mmCIF file of C-alpha atoms and ligand atoms in Angstrom:
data_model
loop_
_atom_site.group_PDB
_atom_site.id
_atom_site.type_symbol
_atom_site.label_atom_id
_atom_site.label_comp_id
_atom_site.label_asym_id
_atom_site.label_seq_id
_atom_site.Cartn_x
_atom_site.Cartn_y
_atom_site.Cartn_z
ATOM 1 C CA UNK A 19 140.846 104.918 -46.830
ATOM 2 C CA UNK A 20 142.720 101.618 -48.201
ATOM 3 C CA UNK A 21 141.483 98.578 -47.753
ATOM 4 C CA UNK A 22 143.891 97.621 -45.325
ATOM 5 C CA UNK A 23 143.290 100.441 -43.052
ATOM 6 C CA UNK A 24 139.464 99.502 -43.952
ATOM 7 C CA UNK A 25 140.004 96.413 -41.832
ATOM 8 C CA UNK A 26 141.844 97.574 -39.110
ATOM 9 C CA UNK A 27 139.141 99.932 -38.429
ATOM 10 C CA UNK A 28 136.616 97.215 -38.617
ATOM 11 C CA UNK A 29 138.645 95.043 -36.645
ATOM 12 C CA UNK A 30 138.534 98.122 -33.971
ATOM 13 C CA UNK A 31 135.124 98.693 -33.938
ATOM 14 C CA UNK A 32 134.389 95.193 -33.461
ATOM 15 C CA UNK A 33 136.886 94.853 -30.573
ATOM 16 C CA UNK A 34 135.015 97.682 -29.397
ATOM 17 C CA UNK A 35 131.886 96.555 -29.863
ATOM 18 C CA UNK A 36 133.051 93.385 -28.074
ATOM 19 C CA UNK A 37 134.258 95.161 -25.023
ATOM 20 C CA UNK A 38 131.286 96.762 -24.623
ATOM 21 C CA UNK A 39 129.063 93.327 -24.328
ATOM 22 C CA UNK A 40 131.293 92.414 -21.830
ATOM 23 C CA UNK A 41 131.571 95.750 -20.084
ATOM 24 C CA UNK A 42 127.618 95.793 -20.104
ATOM 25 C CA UNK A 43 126.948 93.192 -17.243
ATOM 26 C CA UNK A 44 130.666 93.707 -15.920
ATOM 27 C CA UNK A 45 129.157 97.174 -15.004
ATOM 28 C CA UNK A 46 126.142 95.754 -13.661
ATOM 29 C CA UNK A 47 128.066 92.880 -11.287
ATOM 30 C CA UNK A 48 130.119 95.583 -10.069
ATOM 31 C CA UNK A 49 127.025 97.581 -8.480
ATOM 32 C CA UNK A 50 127.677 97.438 -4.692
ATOM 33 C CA UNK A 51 124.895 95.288 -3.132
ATOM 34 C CA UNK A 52 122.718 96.857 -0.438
ATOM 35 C CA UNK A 53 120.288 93.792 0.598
ATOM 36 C CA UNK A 54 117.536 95.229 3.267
ATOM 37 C CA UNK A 55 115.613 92.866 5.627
ATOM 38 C CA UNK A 56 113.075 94.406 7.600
ATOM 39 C CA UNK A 57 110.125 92.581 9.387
ATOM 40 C CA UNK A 58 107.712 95.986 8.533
ATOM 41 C CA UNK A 59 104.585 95.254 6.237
ATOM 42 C CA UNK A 60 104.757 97.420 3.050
ATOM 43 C CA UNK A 61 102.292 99.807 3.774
ATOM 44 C CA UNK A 62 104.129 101.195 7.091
ATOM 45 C CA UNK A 63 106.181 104.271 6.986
ATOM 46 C CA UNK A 64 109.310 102.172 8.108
ATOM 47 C CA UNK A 65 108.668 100.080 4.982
ATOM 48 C CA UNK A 66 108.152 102.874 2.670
ATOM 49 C CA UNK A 67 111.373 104.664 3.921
ATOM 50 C CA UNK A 68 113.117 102.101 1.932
ATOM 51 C CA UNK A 69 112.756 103.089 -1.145
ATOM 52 C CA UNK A 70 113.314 106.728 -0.085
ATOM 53 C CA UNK A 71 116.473 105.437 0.611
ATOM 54 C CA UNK A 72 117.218 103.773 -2.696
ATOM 55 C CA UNK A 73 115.958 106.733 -4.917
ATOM 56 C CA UNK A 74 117.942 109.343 -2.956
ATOM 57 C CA UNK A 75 120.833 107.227 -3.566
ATOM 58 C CA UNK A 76 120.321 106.457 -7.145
ATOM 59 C CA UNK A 77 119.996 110.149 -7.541
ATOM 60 C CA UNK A 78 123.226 111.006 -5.947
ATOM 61 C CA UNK A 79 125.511 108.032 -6.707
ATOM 62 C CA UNK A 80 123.992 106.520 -10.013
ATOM 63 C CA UNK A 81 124.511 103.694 -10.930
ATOM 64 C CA UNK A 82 126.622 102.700 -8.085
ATOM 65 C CA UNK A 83 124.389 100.536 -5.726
ATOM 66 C CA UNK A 84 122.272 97.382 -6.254
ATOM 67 C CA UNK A 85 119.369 98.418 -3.228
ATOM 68 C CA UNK A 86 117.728 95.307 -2.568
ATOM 69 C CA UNK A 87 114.148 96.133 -0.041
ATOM 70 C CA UNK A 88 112.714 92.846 1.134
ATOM 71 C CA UNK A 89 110.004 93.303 3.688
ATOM 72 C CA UNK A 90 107.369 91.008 5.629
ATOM 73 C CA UNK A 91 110.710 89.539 6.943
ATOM 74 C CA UNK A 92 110.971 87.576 3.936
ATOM 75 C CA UNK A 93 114.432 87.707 3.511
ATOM 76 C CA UNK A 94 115.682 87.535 7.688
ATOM 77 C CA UNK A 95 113.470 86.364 10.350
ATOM 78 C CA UNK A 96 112.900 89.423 12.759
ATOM 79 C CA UNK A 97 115.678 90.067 15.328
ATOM 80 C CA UNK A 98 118.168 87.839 13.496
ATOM 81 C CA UNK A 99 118.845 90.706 10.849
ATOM 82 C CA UNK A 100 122.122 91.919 13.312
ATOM 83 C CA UNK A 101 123.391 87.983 13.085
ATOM 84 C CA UNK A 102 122.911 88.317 9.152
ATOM 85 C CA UNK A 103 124.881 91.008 8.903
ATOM 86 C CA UNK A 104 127.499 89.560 10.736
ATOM 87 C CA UNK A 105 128.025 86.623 8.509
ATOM 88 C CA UNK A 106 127.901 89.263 5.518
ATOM 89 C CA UNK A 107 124.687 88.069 4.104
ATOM 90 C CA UNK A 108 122.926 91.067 4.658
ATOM 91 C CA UNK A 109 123.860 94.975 4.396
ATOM 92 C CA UNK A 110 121.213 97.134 5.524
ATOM 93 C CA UNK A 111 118.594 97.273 8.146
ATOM 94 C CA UNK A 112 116.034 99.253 10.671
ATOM 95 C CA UNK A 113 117.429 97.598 14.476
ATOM 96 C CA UNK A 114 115.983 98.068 17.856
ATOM 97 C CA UNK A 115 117.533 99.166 21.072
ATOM 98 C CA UNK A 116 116.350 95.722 22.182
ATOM 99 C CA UNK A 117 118.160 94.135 19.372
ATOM 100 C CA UNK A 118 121.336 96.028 20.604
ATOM 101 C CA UNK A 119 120.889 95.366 24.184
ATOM 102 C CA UNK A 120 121.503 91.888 23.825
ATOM 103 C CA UNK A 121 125.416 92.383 23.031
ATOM 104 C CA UNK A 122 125.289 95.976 24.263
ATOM 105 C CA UNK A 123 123.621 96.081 27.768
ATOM 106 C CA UNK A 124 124.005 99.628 28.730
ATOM 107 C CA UNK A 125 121.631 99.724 25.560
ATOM 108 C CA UNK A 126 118.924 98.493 27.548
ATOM 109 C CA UNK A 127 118.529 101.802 28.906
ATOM 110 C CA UNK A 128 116.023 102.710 25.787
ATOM 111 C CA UNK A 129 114.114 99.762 26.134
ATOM 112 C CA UNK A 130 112.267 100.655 29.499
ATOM 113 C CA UNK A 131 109.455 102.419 29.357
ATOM 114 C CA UNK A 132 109.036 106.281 30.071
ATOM 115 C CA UNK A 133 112.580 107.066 29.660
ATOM 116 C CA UNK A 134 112.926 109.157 26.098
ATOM 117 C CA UNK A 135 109.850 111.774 25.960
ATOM 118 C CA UNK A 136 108.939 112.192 22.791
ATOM 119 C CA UNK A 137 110.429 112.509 18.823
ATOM 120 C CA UNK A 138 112.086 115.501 19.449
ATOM 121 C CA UNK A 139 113.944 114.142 22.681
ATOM 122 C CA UNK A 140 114.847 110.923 20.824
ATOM 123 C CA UNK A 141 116.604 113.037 17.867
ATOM 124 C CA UNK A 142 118.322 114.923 20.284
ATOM 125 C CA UNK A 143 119.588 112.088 22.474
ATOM 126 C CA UNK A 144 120.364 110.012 19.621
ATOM 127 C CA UNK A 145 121.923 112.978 17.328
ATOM 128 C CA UNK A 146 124.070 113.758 20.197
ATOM 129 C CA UNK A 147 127.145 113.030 22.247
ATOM 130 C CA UNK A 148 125.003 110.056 24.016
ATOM 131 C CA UNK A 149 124.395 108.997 20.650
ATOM 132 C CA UNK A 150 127.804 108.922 19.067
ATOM 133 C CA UNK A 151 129.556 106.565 22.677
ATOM 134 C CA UNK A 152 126.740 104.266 22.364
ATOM 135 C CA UNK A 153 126.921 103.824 18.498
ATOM 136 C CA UNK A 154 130.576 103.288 19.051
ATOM 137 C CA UNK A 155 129.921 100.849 21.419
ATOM 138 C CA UNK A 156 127.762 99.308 19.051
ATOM 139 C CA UNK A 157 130.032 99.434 16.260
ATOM 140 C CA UNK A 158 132.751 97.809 18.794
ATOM 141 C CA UNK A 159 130.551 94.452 19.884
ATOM 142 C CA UNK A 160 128.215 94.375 16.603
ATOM 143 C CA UNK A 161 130.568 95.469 13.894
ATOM 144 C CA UNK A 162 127.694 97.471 12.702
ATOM 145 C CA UNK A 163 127.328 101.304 11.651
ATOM 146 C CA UNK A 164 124.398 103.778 12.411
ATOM 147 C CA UNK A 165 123.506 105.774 9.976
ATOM 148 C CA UNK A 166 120.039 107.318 10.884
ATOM 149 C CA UNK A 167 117.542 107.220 14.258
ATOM 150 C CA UNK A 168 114.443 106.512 12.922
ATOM 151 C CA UNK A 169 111.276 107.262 15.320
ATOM 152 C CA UNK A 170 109.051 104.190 15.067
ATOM 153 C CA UNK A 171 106.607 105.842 16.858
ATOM 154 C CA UNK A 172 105.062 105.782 20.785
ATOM 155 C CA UNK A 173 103.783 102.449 21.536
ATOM 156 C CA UNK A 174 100.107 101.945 22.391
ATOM 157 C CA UNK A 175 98.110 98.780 23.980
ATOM 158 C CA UNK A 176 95.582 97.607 21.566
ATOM 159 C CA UNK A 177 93.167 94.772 23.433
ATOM 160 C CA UNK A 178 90.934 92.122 21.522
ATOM 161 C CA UNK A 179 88.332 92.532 24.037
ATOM 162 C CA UNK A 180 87.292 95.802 25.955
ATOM 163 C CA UNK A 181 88.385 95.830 30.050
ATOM 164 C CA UNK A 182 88.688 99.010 32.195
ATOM 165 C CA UNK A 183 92.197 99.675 32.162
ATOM 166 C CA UNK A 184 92.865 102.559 34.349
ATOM 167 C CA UNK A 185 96.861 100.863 36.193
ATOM 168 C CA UNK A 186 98.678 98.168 35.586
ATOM 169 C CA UNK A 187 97.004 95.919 37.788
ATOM 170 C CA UNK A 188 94.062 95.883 35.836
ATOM 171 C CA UNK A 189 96.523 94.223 32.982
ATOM 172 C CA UNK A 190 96.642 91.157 35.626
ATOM 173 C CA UNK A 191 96.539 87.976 33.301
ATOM 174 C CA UNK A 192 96.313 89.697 29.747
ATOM 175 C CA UNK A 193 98.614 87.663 27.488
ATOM 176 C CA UNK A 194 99.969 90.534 25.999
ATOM 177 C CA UNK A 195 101.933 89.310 22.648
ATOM 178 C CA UNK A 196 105.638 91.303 22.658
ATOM 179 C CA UNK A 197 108.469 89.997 20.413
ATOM 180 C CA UNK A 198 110.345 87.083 21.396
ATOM 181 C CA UNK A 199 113.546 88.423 23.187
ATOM 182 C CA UNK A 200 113.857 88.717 27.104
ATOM 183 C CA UNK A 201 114.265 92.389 27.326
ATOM 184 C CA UNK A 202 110.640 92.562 25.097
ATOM 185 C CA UNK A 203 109.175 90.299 27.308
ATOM 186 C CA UNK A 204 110.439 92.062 30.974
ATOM 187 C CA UNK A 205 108.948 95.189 29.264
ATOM 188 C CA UNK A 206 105.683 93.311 28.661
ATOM 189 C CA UNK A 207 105.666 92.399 32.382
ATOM 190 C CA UNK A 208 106.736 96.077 34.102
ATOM 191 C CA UNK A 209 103.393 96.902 32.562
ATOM 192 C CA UNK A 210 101.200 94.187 34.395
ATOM 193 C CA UNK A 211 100.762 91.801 31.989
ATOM 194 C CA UNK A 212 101.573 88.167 31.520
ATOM 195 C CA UNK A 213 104.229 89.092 28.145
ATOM 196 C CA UNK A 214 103.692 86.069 25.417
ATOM 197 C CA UNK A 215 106.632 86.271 22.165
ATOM 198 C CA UNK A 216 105.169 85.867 19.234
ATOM 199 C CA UNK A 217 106.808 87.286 15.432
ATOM 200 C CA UNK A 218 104.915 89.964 14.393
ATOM 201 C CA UNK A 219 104.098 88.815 11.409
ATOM 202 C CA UNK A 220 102.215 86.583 13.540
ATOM 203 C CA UNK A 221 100.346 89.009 15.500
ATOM 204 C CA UNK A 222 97.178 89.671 13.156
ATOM 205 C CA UNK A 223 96.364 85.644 13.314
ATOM 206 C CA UNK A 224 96.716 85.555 17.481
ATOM 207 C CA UNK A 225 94.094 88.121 18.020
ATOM 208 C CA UNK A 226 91.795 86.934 15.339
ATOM 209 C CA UNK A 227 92.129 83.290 16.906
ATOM 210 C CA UNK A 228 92.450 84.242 20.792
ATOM 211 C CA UNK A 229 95.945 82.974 21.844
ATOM 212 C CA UNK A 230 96.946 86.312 22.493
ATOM 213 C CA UNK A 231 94.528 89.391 24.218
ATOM 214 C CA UNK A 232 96.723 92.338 23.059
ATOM 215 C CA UNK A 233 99.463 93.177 21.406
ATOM 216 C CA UNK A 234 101.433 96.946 21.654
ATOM 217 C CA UNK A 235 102.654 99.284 18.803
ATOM 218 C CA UNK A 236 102.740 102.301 17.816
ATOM 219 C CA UNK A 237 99.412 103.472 16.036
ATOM 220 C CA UNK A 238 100.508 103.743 12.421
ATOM 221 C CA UNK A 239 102.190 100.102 12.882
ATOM 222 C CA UNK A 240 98.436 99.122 14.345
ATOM 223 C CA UNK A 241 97.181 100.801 10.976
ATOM 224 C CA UNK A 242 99.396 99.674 8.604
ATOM 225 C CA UNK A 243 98.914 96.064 10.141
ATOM 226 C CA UNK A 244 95.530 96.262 10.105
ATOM 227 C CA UNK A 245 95.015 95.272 13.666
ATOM 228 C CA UNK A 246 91.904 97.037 14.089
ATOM 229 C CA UNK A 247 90.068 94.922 12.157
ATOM 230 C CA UNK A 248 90.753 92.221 15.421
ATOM 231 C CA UNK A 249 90.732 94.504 18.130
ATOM 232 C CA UNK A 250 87.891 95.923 20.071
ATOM 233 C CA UNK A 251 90.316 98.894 22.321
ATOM 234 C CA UNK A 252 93.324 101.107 22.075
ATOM 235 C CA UNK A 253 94.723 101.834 25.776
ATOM 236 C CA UNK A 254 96.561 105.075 25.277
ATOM 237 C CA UNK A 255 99.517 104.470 28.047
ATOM 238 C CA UNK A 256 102.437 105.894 25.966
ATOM 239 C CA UNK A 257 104.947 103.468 27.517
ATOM 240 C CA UNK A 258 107.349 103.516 24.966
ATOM 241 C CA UNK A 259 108.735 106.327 22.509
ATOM 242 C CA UNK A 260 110.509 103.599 20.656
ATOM 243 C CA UNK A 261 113.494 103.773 18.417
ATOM 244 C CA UNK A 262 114.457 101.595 15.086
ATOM 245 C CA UNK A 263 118.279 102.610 13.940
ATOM 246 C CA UNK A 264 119.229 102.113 9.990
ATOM 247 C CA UNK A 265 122.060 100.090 10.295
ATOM 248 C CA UNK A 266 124.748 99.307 7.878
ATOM 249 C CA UNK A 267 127.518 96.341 8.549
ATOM 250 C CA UNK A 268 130.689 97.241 8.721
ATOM 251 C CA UNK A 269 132.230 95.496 6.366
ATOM 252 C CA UNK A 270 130.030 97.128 3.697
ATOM 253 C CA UNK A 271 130.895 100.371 5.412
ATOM 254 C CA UNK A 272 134.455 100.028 5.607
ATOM 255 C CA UNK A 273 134.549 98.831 1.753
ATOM 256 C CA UNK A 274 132.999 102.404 0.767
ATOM 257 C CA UNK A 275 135.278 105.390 -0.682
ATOM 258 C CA UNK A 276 134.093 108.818 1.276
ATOM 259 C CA UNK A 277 131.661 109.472 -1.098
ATOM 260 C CA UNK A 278 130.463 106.830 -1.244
ATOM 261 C CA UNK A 279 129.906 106.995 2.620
ATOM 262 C CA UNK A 280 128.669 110.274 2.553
ATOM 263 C CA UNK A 281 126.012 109.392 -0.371
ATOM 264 C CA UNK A 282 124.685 106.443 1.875
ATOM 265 C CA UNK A 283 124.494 108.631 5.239
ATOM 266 C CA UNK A 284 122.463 111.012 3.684
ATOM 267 C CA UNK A 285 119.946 108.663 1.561
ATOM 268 C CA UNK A 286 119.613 106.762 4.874
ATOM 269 C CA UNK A 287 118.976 110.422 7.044
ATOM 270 C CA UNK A 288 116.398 111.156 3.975
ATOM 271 C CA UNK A 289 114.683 107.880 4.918
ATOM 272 C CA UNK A 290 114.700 108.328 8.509
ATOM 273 C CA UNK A 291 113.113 112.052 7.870
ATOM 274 C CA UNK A 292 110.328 110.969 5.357
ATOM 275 C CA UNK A 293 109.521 108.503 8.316
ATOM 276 C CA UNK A 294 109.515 110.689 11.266
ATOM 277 C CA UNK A 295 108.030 113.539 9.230
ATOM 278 C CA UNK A 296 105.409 111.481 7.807
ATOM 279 C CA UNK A 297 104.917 109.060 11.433
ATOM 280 C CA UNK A 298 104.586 112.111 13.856
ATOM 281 C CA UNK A 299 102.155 113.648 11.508
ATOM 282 C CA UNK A 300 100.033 110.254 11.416
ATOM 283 C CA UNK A 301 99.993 109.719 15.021
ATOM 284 C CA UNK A 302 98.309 112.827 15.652
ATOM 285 C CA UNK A 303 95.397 111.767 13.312
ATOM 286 C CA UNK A 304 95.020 108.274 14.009
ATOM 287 C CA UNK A 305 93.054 107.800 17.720
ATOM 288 C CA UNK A 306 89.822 108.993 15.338
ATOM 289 C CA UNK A 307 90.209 106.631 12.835
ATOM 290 C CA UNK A 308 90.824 103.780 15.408
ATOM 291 C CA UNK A 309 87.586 105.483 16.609
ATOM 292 C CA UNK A 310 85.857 105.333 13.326
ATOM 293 C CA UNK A 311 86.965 101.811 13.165
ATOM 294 C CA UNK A 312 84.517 101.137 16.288
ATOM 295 C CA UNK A 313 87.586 100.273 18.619
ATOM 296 C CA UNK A 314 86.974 101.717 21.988
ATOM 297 C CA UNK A 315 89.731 104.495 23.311
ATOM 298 C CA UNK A 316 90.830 104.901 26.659
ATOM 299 C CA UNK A 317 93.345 107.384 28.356
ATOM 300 C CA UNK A 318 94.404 105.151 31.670
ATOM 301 C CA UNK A 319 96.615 106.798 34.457
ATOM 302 C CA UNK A 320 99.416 107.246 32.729
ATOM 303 C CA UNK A 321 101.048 108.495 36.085
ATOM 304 C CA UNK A 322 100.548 105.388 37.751
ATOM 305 C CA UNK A 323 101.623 103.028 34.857
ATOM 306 C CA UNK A 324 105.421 105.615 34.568
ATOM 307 C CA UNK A 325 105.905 105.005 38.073
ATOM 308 C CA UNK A 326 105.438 101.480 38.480
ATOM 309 C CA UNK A 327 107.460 101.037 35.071
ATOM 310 C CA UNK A 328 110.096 102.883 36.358
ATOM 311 C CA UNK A 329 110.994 101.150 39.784
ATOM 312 C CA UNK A 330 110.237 97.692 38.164
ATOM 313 C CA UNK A 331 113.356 98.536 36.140
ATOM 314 C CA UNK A 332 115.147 100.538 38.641
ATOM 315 C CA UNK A 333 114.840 97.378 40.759
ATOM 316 C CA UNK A 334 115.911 95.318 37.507
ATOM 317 C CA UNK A 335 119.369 93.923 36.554
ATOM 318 C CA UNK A 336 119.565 96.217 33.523
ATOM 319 C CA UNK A 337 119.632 99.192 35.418
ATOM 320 C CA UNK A 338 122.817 97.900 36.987
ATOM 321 C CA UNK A 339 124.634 98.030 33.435
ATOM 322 C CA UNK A 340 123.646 101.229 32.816
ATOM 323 C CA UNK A 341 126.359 103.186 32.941
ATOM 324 C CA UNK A 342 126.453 106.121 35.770
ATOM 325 C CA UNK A 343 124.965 109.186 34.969
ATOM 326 C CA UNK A 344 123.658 108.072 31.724
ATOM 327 C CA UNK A 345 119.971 108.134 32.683
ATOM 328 C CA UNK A 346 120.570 111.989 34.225
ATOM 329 C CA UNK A 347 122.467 112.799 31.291
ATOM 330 C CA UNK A 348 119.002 111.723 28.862
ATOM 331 C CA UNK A 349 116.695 113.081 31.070
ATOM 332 C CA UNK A 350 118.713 116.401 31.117
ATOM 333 C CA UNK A 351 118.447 116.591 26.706
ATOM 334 C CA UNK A 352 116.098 118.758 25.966
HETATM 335 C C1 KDO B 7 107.041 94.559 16.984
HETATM 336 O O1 KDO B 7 107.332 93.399 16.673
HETATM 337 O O2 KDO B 7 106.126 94.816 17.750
HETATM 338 C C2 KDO B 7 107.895 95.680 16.420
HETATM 339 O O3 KDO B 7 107.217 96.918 16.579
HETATM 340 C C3 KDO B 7 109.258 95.705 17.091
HETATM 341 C C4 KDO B 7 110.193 96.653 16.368
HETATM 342 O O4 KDO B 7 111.487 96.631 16.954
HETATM 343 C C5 KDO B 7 110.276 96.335 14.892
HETATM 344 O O5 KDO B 7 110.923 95.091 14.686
HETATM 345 C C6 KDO B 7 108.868 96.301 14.295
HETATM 346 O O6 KDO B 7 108.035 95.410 15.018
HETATM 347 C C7 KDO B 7 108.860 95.813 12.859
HETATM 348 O O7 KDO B 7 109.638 96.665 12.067
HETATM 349 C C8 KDO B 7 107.440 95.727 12.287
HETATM 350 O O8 KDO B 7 106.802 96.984 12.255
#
């Protein structure tokens, strides 16, 4: 090699070498931001499902997505995540039917008690044609895309201090905490109790300090949260088999190539299964720890409480948004 050609091929390598410095963070800043907000604490399957979601994905798209968990609502305040994602400063995230309600009332249908059975019903309903018109409807008003139905578990009454509870009227006065949103708090009440909104991350402090009596969750959320350690009785009334839905905003959809889309749907149905999966097992092994934990259990008439939820909310202006049909149709999914 002459020494001219020497030089050119120095100049080239360090041209090269120059690219790549610049191609190094280029690459990174071009990693497609997924920023998650979720109100869950870490130690909750919900919470965890997150970074099922984010390995799956590195696994099958490397390289291509900058997952971003934030949890403990640290990032969004809970129930303003859907707002968040509106304004494009969010991506991902686990929302409730109540959450969806609020723009999308025949929605509300999930959020009264007794009306979706169990885990196996919800998939069904959810994974079906009942699913895909209300997830367009959702997609319509919220510019928002399902991805994933994610069981959150059957929600449980968990009291500070131990009272027979056999109906609702024996929840007379109980300042039982919900979240803060109207169709939380009408819930609350169909049961027989006087609903207070608080945040959940809230929720541990007002039972240790008294300014609420109870709060209700689903059992692993009651683990996880560690409100047995200020609770003295779980009150088994199964009122809600509720639903969380991993959500991505359109925008961030619409920006995706197939793959791409494909890659996400399945690392957010992997979530949602390492949930349920994990959830359903839980639930079936947590009444004896509760137990174990000294809090007193107690199987009410769950008869009586279904009924008198369901004609407070047959009697209630949601019902009248619910589209006809629609509850015959769910209760016909099996
Ligand atoms: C709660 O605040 O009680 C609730 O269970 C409501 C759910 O919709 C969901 O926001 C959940 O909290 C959080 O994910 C924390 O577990």
């Amino acid at each position: 090699m002459n020494t001219a050609s020497h030089l050119r091929r120095g100049l080239l390598l360090a041209c090269a070498a120059a690219f790549c410095g610049l191609a190094q963070p280029a690459l990174a800043q071009s990693k497609i931001p997924l920023r998650i907000s979720s109100p869950a604490v870490p130690d909750d399957w919900h919470a965890k499902m997150w970074t099922v979601l984010k390995d799956t994905l590195e696994k099958s798209a490397p390289q291509q997505f900058d997952v971003q968990i934030n949890l403990n609502a640290s990032l969004f305040k809970q129930g303003t995540e859907p707002a968040a994602m509106a304004r494009g400063n969010l991506e991902l995230a686990s929302i409730s039917a109540f959450d969806f309600a609020k723009l999308v009332p025949a929605f509300s249908i999930f959020t009264a008690g007794y009306v979706i059975r169990d885990p196996q019903h919800q998939q069904k309903v959810f994974n079906g044609p009942i699913g895909t018109e209300l997830f367009k409807a959702v997609s319509d008003k919220m510019d928002v895309t399902v991805l994933a139905t994610v069981y959150l578990g059957t929600r449980q009454l968990n009291l500070r201090e131990v009272r027979p509870v056999r109906t609702p009227a024996d929840l007379k006065g109980v300042k039982l905490r919900m979240p803060g949103t109207k169709e939380w708090l009408f819930l609350g009440d169909a049961l027989g109790a006087t609903a207070t909104p608080l945040a959940f991350s809230e929720v541990y402090l007002g039972l240790k300090t008294g300014t609420i009596d109870g709060q209700d969750n689903p059992l692993p959320t009651a683990r996880a949260a560690k409100f047995y350690e200020v609770t003295k009785q779980l009150v088994l009334t199964q009122h809600l088999v509720d639903s969380l839905f991993i959500t991505i905003s359109n925008k961030s959809w619409n920006a995706l190539t197939p793959a791409q889309k494909q890659n996400v749907t399945a690392a957010a149905q992997a979530a949602a299964k390492f949930n349920n999966e994990n959830r359903i097992k839980e639930e079936s092994q947590l009444v004896d720890f509760f137990r174990q934990q000294g809090l007193q259990i107690s199987t009410p008439d769950v008869e009586a409480f279904r009924k008198s939820v369901q004609e407070t909310y047959a009697r209630s202006d949601y019902a009248k948004v619910w589209p006809a049909g629609l509850i015959e149709r769910i209760n016909a999914t099996r």
